[in-house]
Short mmCIF file of C-alpha atoms and ligand atoms in Angstrom, two decimals:
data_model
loop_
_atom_site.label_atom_id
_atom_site.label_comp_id
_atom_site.label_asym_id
_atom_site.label_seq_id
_atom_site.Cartn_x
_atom_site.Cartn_y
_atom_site.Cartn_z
CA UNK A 1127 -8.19 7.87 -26.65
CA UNK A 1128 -11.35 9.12 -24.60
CA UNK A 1129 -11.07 11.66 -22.70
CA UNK A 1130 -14.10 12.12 -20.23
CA UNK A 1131 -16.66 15.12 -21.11
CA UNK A 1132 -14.86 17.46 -18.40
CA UNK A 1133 -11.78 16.63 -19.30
CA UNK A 1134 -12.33 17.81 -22.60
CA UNK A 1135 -13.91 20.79 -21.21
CA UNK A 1136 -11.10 21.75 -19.77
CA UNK A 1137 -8.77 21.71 -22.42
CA UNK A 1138 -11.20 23.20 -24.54
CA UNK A 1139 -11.70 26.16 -22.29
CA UNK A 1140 -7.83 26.54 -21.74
CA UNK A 1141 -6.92 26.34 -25.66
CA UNK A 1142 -9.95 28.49 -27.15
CA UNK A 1143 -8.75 31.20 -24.95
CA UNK A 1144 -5.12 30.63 -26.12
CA UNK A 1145 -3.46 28.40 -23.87
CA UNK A 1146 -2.51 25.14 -24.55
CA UNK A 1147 -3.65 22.21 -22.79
CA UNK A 1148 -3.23 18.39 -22.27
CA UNK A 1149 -4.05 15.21 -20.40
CA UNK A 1150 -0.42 14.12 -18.88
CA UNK A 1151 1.02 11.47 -17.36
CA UNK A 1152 -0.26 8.29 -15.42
CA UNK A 1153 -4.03 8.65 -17.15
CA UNK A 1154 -2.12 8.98 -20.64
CA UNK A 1155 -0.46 5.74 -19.95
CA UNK A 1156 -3.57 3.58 -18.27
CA UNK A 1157 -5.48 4.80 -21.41
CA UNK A 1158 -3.19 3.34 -23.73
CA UNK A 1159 -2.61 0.53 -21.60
CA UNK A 1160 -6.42 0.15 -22.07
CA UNK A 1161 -7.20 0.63 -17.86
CA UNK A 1162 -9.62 3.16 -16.64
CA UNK A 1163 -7.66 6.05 -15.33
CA UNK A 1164 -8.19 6.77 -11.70
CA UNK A 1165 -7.96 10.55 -11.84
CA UNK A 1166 -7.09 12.70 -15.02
CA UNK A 1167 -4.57 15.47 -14.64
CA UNK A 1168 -3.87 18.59 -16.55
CA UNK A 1169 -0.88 19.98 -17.79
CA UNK A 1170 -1.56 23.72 -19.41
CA UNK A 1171 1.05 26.70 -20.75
CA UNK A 1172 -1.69 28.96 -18.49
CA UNK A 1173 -0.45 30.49 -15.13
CA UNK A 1174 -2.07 29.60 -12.26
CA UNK A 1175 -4.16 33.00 -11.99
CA UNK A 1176 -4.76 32.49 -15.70
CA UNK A 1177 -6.32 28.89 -14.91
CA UNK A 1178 -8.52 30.31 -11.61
CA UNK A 1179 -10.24 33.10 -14.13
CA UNK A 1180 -11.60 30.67 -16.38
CA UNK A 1181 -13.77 28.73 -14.46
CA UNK A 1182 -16.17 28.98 -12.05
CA UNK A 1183 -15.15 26.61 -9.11
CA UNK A 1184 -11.38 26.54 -8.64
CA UNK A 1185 -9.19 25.91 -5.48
CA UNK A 1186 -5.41 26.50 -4.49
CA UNK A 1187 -3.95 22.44 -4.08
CA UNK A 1188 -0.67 23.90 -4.73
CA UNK A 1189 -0.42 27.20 -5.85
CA UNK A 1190 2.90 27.46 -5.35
CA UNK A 1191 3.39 24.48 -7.22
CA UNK A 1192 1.30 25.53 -10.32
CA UNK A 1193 -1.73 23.45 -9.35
CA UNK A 1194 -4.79 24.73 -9.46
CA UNK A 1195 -8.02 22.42 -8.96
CA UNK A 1196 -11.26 22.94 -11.52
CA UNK A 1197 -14.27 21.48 -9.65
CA UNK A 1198 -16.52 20.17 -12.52
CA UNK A 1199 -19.78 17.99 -11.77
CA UNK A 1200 -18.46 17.85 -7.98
CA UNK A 1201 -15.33 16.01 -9.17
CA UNK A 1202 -11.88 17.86 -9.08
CA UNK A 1203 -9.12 17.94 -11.81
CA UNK A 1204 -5.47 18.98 -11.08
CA UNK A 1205 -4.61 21.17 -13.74
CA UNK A 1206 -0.55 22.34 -13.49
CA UNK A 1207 1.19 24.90 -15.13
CA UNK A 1208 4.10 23.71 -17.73
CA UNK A 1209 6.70 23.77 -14.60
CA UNK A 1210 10.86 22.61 -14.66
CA UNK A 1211 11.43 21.36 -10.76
CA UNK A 1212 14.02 22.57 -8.60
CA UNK A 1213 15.10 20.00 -5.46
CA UNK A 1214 12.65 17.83 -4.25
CA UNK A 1215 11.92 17.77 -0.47
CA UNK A 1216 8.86 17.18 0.65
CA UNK A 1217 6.40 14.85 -0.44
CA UNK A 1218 5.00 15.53 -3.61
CA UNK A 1219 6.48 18.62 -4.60
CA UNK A 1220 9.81 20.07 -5.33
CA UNK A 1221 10.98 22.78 -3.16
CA UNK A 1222 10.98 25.10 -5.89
CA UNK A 1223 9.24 25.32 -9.29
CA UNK A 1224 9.85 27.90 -12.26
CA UNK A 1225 7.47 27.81 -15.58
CA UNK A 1226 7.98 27.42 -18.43
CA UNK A 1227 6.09 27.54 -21.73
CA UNK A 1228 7.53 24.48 -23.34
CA UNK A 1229 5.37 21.41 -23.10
CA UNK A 1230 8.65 19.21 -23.90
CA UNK A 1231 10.53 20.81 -20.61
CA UNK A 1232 7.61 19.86 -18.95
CA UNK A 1233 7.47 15.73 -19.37
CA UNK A 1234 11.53 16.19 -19.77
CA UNK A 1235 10.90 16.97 -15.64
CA UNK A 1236 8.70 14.16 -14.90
CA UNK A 1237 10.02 10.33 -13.73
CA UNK A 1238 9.67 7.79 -16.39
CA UNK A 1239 8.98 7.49 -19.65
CA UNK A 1240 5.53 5.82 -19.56
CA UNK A 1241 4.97 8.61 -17.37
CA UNK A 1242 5.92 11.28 -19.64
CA UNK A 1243 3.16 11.56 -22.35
CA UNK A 1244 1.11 13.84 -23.16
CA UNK A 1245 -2.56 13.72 -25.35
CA UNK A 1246 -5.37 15.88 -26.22
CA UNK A 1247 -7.64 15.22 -29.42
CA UNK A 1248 -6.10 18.18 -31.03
CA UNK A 1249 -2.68 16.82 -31.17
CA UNK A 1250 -2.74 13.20 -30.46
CA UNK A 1251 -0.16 11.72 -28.32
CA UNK A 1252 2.97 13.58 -27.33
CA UNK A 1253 5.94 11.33 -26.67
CA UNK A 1254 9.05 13.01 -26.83
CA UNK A 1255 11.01 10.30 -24.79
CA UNK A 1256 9.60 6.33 -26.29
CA UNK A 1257 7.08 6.25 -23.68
CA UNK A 1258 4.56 4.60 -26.30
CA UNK A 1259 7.77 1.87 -27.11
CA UNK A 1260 8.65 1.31 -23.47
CA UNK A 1261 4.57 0.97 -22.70
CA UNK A 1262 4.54 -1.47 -25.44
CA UNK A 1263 7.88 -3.66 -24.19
CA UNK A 1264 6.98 -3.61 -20.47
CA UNK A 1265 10.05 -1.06 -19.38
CA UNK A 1266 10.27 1.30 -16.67
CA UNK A 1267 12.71 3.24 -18.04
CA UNK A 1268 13.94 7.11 -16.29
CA UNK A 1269 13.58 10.18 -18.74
CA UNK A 1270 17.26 11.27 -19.77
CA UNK A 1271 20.28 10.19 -17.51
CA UNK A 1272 19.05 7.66 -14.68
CA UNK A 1273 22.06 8.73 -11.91
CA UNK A 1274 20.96 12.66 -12.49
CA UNK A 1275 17.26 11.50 -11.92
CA UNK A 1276 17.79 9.81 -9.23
CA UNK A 1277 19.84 12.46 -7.76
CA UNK A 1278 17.48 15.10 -8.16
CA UNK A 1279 14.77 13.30 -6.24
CA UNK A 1280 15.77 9.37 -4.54
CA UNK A 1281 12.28 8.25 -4.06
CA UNK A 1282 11.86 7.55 -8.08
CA UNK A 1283 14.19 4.29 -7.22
CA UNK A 1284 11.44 3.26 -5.01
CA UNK A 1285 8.63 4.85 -7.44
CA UNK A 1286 10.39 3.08 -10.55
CA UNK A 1287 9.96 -0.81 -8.19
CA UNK A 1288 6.36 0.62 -7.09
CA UNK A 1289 5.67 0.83 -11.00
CA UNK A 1290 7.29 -2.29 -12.14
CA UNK A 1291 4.57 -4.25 -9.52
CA UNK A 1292 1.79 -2.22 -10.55
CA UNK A 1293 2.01 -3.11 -14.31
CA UNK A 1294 4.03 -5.96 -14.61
CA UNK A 1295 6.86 -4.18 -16.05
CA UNK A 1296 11.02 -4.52 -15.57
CA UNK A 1297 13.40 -1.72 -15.22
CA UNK A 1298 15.78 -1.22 -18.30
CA UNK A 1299 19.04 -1.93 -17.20
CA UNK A 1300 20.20 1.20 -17.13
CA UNK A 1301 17.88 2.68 -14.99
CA UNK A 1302 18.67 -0.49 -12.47
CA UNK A 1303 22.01 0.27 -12.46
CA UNK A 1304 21.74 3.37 -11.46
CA UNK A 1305 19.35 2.58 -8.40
CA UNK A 1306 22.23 0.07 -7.35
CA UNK A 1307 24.45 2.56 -7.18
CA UNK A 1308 22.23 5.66 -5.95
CA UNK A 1309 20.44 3.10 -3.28
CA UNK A 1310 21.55 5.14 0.15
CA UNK A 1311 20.36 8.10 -1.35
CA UNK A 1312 17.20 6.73 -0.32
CA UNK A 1313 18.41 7.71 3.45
CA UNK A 1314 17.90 11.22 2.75
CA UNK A 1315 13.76 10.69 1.81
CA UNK A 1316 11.24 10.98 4.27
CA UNK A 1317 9.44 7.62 5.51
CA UNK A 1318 6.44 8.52 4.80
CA UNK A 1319 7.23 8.77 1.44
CA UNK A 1320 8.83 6.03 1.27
CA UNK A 1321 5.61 4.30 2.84
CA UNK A 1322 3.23 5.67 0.52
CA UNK A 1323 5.41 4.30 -2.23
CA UNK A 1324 5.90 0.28 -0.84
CA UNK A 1325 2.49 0.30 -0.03
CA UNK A 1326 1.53 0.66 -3.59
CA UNK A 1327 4.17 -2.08 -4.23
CA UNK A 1328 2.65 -4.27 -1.66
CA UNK A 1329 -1.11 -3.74 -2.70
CA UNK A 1330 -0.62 -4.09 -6.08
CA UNK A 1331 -1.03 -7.06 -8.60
CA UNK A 1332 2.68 -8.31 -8.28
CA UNK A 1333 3.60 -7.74 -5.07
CA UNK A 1334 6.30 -10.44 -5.27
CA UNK A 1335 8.09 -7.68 -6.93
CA UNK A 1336 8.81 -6.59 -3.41
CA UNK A 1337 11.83 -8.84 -3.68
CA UNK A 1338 13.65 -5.99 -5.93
CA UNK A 1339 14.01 -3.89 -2.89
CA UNK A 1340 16.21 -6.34 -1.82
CA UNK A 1341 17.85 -6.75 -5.16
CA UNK A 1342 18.79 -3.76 -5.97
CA UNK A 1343 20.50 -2.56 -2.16
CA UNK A 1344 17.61 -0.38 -1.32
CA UNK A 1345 16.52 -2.20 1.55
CA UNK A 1346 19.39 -0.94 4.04
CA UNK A 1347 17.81 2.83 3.36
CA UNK A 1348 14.24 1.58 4.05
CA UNK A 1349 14.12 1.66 7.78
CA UNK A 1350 16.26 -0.70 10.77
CA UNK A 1351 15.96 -4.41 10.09
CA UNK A 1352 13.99 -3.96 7.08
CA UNK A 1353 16.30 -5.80 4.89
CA UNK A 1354 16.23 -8.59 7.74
CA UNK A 1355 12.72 -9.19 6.46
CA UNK A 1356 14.34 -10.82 3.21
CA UNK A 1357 17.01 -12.74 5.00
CA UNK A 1358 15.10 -15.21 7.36
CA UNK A 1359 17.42 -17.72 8.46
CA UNK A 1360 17.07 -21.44 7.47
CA UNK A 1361 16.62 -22.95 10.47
CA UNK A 1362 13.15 -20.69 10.55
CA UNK A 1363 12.91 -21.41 7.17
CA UNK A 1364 12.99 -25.52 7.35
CA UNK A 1365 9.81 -26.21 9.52
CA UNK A 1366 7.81 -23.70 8.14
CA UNK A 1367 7.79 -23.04 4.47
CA UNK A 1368 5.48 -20.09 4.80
CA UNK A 1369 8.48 -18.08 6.63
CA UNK A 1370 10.72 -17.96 3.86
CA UNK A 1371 10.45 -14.40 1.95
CA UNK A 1372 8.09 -14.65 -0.70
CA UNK A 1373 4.79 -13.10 -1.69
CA UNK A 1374 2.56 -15.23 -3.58
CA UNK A 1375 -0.39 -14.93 -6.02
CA UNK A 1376 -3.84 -14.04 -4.82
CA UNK A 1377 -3.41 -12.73 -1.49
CA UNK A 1378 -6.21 -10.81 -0.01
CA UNK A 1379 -6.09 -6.89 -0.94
CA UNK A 1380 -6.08 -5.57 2.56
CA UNK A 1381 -3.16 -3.15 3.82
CA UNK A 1382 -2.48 -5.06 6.80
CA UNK A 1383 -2.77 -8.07 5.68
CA UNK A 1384 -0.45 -7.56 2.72
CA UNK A 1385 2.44 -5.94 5.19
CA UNK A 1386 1.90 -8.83 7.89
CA UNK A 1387 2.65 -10.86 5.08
CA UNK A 1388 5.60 -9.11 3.91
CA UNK A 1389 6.87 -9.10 7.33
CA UNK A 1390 6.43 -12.55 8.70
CA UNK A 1391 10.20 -13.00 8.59
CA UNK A 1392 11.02 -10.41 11.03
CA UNK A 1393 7.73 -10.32 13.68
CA UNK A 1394 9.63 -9.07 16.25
CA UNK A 1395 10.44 -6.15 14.60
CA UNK A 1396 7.58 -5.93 12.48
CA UNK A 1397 5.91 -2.68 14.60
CA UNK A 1398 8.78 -0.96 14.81
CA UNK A 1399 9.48 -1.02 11.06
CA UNK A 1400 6.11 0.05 10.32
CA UNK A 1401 6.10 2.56 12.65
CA UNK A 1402 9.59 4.01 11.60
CA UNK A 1403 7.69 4.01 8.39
CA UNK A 1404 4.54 6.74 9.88
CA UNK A 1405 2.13 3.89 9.60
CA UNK A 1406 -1.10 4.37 10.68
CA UNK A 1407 -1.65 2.75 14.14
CA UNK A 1408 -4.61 0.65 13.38
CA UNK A 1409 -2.45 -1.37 10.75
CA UNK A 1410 0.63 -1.61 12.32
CA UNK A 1411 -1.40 -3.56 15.25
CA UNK A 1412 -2.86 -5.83 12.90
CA UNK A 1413 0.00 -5.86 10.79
CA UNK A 1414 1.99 -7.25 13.48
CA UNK A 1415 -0.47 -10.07 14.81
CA UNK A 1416 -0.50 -11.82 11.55
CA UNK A 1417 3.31 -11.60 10.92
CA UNK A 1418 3.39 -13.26 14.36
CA UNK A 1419 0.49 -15.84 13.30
CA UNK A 1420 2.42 -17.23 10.31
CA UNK A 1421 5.41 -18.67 12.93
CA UNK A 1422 2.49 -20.57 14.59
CA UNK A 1423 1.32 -23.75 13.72
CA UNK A 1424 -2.54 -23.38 12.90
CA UNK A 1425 -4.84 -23.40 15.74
CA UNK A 1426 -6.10 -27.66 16.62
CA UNK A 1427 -8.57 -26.77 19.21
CA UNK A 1428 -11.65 -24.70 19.24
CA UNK A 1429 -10.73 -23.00 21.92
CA UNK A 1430 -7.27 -21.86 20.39
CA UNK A 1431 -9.27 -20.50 17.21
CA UNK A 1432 -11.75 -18.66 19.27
CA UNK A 1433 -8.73 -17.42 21.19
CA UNK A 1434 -6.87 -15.73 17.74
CA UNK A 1435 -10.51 -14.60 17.19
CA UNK A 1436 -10.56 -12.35 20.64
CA UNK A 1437 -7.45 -10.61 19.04
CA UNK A 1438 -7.78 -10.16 15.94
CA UNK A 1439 -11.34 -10.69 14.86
CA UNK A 1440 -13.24 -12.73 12.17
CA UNK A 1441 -12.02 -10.54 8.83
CA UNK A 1442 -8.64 -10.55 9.43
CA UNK A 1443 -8.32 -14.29 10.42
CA UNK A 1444 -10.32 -14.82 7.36
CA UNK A 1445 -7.53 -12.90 5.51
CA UNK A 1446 -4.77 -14.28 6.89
CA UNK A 1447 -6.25 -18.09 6.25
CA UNK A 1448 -6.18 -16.79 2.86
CA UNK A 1449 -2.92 -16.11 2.73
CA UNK A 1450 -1.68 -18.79 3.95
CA UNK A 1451 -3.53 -20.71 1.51
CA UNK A 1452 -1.93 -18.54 -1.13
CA UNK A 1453 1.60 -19.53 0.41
CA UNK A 1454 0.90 -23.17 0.80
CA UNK A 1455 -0.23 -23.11 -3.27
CA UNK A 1456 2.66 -21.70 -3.91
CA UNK A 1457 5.14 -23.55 -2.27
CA UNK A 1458 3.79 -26.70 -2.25
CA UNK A 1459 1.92 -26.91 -5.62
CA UNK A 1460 0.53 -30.14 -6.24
CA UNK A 1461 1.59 -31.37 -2.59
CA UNK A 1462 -0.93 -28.53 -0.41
CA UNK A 1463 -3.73 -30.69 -0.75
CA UNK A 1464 -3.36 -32.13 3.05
CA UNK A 1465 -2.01 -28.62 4.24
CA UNK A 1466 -4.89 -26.93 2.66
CA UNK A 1467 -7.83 -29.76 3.91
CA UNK A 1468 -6.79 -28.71 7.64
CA UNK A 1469 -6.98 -24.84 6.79
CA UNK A 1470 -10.51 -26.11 5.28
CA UNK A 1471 -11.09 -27.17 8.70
CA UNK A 1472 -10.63 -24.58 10.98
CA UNK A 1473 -12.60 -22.43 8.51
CA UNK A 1474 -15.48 -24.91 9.41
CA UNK A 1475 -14.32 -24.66 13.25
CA UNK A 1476 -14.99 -20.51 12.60
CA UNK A 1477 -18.13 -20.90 10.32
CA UNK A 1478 -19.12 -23.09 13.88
CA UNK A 1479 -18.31 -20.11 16.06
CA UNK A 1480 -20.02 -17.54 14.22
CA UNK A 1481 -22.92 -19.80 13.89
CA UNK A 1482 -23.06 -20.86 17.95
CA UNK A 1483 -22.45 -16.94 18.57
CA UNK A 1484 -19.93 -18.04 21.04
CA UNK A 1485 -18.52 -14.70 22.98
CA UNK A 1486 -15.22 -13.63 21.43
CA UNK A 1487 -14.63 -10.51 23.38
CA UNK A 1488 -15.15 -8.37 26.18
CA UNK A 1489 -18.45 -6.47 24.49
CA UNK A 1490 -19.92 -9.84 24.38
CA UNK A 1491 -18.87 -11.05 27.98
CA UNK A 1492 -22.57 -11.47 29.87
CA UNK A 1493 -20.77 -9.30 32.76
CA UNK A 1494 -19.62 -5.92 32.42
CA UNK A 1495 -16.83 -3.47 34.76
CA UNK A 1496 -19.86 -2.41 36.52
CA UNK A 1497 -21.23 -6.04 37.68
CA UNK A 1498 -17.85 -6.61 38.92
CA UNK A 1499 -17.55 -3.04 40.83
CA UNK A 1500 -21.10 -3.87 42.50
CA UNK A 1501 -20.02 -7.19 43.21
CA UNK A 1502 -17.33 -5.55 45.68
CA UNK A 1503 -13.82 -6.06 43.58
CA UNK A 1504 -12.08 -2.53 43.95
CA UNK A 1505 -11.90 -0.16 41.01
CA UNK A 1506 -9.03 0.13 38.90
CA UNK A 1507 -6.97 -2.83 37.38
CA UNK A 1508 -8.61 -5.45 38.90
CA UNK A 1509 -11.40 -4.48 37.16
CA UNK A 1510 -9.63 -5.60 33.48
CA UNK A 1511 -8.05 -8.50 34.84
CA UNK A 1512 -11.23 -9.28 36.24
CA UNK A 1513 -13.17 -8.65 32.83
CA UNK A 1514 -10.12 -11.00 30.76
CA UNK A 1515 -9.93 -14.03 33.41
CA UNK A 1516 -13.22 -14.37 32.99
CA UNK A 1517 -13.49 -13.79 28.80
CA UNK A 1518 -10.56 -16.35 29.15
CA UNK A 1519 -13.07 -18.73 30.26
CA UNK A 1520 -15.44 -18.34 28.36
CA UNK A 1521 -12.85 -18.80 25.65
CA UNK A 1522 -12.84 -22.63 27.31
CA UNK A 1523 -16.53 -22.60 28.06
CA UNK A 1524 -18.58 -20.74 26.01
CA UNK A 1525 -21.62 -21.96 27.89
CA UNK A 1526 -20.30 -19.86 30.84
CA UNK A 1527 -20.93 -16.92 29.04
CA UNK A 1528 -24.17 -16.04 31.42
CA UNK A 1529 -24.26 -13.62 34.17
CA UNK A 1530 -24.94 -16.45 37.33
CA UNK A 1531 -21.81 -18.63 36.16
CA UNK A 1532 -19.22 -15.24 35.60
CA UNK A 1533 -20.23 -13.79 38.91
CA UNK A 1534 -19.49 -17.26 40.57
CA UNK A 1535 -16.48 -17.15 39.26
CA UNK A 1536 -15.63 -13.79 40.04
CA UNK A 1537 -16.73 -13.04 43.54
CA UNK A 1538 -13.98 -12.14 45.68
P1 LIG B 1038 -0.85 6.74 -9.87
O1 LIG B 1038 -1.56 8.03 -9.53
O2 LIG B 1038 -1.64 5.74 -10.59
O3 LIG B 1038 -0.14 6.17 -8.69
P2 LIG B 1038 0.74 8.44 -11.49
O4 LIG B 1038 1.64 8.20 -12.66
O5 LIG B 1038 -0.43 9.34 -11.71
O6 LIG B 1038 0.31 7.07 -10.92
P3 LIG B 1038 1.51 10.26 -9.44
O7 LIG B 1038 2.38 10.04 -8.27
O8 LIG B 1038 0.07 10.59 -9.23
O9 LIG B 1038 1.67 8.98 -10.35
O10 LIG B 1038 2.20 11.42 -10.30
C1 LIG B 1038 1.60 11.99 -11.45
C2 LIG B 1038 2.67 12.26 -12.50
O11 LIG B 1038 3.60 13.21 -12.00
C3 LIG B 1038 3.48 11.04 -12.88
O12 LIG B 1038 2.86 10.29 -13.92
C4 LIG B 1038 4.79 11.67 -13.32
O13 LIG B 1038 4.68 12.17 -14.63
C5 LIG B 1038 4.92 12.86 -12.39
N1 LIG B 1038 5.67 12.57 -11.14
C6 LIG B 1038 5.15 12.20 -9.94
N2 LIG B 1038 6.09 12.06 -9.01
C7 LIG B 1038 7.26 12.36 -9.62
C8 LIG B 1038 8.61 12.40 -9.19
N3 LIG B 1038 8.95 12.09 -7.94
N4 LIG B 1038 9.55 12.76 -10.11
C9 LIG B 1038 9.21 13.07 -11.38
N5 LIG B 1038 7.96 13.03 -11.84
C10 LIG B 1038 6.99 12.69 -10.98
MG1 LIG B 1039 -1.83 10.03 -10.16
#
């Protein structure tokens, strides 16, 4: 394995002044998994104060916790004192910590066994718990006794599906039992937590794994409706093939799109699950237009395109084209040529728009609020409904996109 100069450094530091020190969890596993971690943390037998006085640039991420952070080369490193968790509550920490000097009660703490390794270039690999074996098979697999896990903390049910997506990998069977059966713990774990976790799932490689949610009873515990969202009823089902649950291959990477996606089962509710879940505003709006776009046929005019292009713009129209050509692949296989020829086409039809410039919203409009206030219509709402008549319109027209023609229009 190689560990990156500062990594190295750290350790280094920690052991030649008598600690001991190791890389630990998820960079151990994308190493041997042969990906390039994404950040490299720490685990060390050092206290916290003990950490701070050996380098230079430190600061308190969770002191209270054990973590201290070692700025090196302006990038920081998490380094946590060997810790055994009490309860978990909030997000990422338990409520209550206590050290320990034993590296072993250390990863015996942590979720899974892929997760639970440890490596420096003094030691090798530490795997007390078949991490290496389980990497090797594909397993997500909880460290010791799955129910007490899952007990202790509910969101590694969700964590262990989130992981399984990410890498490809199933859940032993043991460790899926006990998920089925410890699934409304999940009720007692904040959303935002939850969130963080089937956002990961969604915006990973596999997102089709998604479906295990719904397998394996957590869905109830997510937030209301959710499991609706995997139980679209046939008659919804029968026109549309792209309304039946199921995330296919390929899909654009963006956060909306993937949820919209997800969702497209359940638009109605779509908002209010995602905002039961504490997401952020500006994807739970897009979210929700393209759950609502896939019940739609696709747009046959020009005007209907530039229309979905007022409200939801170029990029994510683009996106959700995408998916749908994703979804029509799937289903349809061999047969999607002639659905996939008329997505071709209203690509063209946008390529067209762009190209003509035509005026898609109300920054484009060739009048503004203030024309309309000179022109003598009151200010205040009729302002807006002024401003969208007329984009409306131009929507139609786009040659009536200049100031003579709008004002014609719109003097009272
Ligand atoms: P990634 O950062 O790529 O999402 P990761 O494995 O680093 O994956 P983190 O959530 O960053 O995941 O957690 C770092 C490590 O802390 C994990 O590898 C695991 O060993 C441990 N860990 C994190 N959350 C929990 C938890 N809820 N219960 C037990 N151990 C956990
Ligand atoms: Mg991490």
């Amino acid at each position: 394995m190689n560990l990156p100069a500062d990594v190295s450094k750290i350790i280094n530091t920690l052991e030649s002044n008598g600690h001991e020190a190791y890389a630990v969890g998820g960079c151990v596993r994308d190493c041997i998994l042969g990906k390039i971690p994404h950040d490299w943390d720490i685990t060390t037998s050092a206290l916290p104060e003990q950490v701070k006085s050996l380098f230079d640039r430190t600061f308190d991420t969770g002191i209270e916790h054990g973590t201290v952070t070692v700025l090196l080369h302006g990038e920081g490193y998490e380094v946590t004192t060997y810790r055994v968790d009490g309860k978990y509550e909030d997000g990422r920490h338990p409520k209550e910590v206590t050290f320990t000097a034993s590296l072993e009660e250390d990863l015996k703490r942590r979720d899974f066994t892929i997760n639970a390794m440890a490596y420096n270039d003094r030691t090798g690999v530490i795997d007390d718990f078949g991490g290496m074996e389980d990497l090797e098979q594909k397993i997500i697999r909880a460290v010791g006794d799955p129910e007490q896990r899952f007990t202790e903390d509910a969101l590694r049910m969700l964590r262990a599906l989130r992981f399984s997506a990410q890498l490809n990998f199933t859940i032993d069977p043991d460790t899926y039992q006990a998920i089925r059966k410890l699934a409304p713990n999940l009720s007692h774990v904040s959303k935002e937590r939850i969130q963080t976790e089937l956002t990961k799932l969604l915006m990973s490689d596999h997102p089709d794994h998604i479906a295990l949610v719904s397998a394996s009873d957590l869905a109830p515990y997510i937030a209301a409706h959710f499991d609706e969202a995997f139980d679209v009823p046939s008659e919804l089902a029968a026109p549309s093939p792209y309304i039946r649950q199921w995330m296919p291959d390929g899909l654009p990477g963006e956060k909306y799109l993937r949820w919209g996606t997800f969702l497209r089962g359940v638009p109605a509710d779509a908002g209010r699950i995602l905002r039961e879940l504490r997401m952020d505003n500006d994807t739970i709006k897009k979210a929700k237009i393209i759950a609502a776009l896939f019940q739609e046929d696709l747009p046959e005019n020009m005007y209907e395109i530039r229309k979905i292009l007022s409200v939801i713009g170029y990029e994510a129209y683009g996106a959700f084209l995408d998916a749908v050509e994703c979804l029509c692949r799937d289903v349809f296989g061999e047969e999607s040529a002639f659905r996939v020829e008329k997505i071709h086409t209203v690509r063209k039809h946008i390529q067209a728009i762009r190209e003509a410039g035509d005026c898609i919203s109300l920054k484009e409009l060739a009048v503004k609020g203030q024309d309309l206030i000179e022109a003598g219509i009151p200010k205040g709402p009729a302002v807006g409904e002024m401003l969208h008549r007329l984009l409306e319109d131009v929507l139609r027209v786009p040659s009536h996109n200049t100031r003579e023609i709008l004002m014609a229009i719109a003097r009272p």
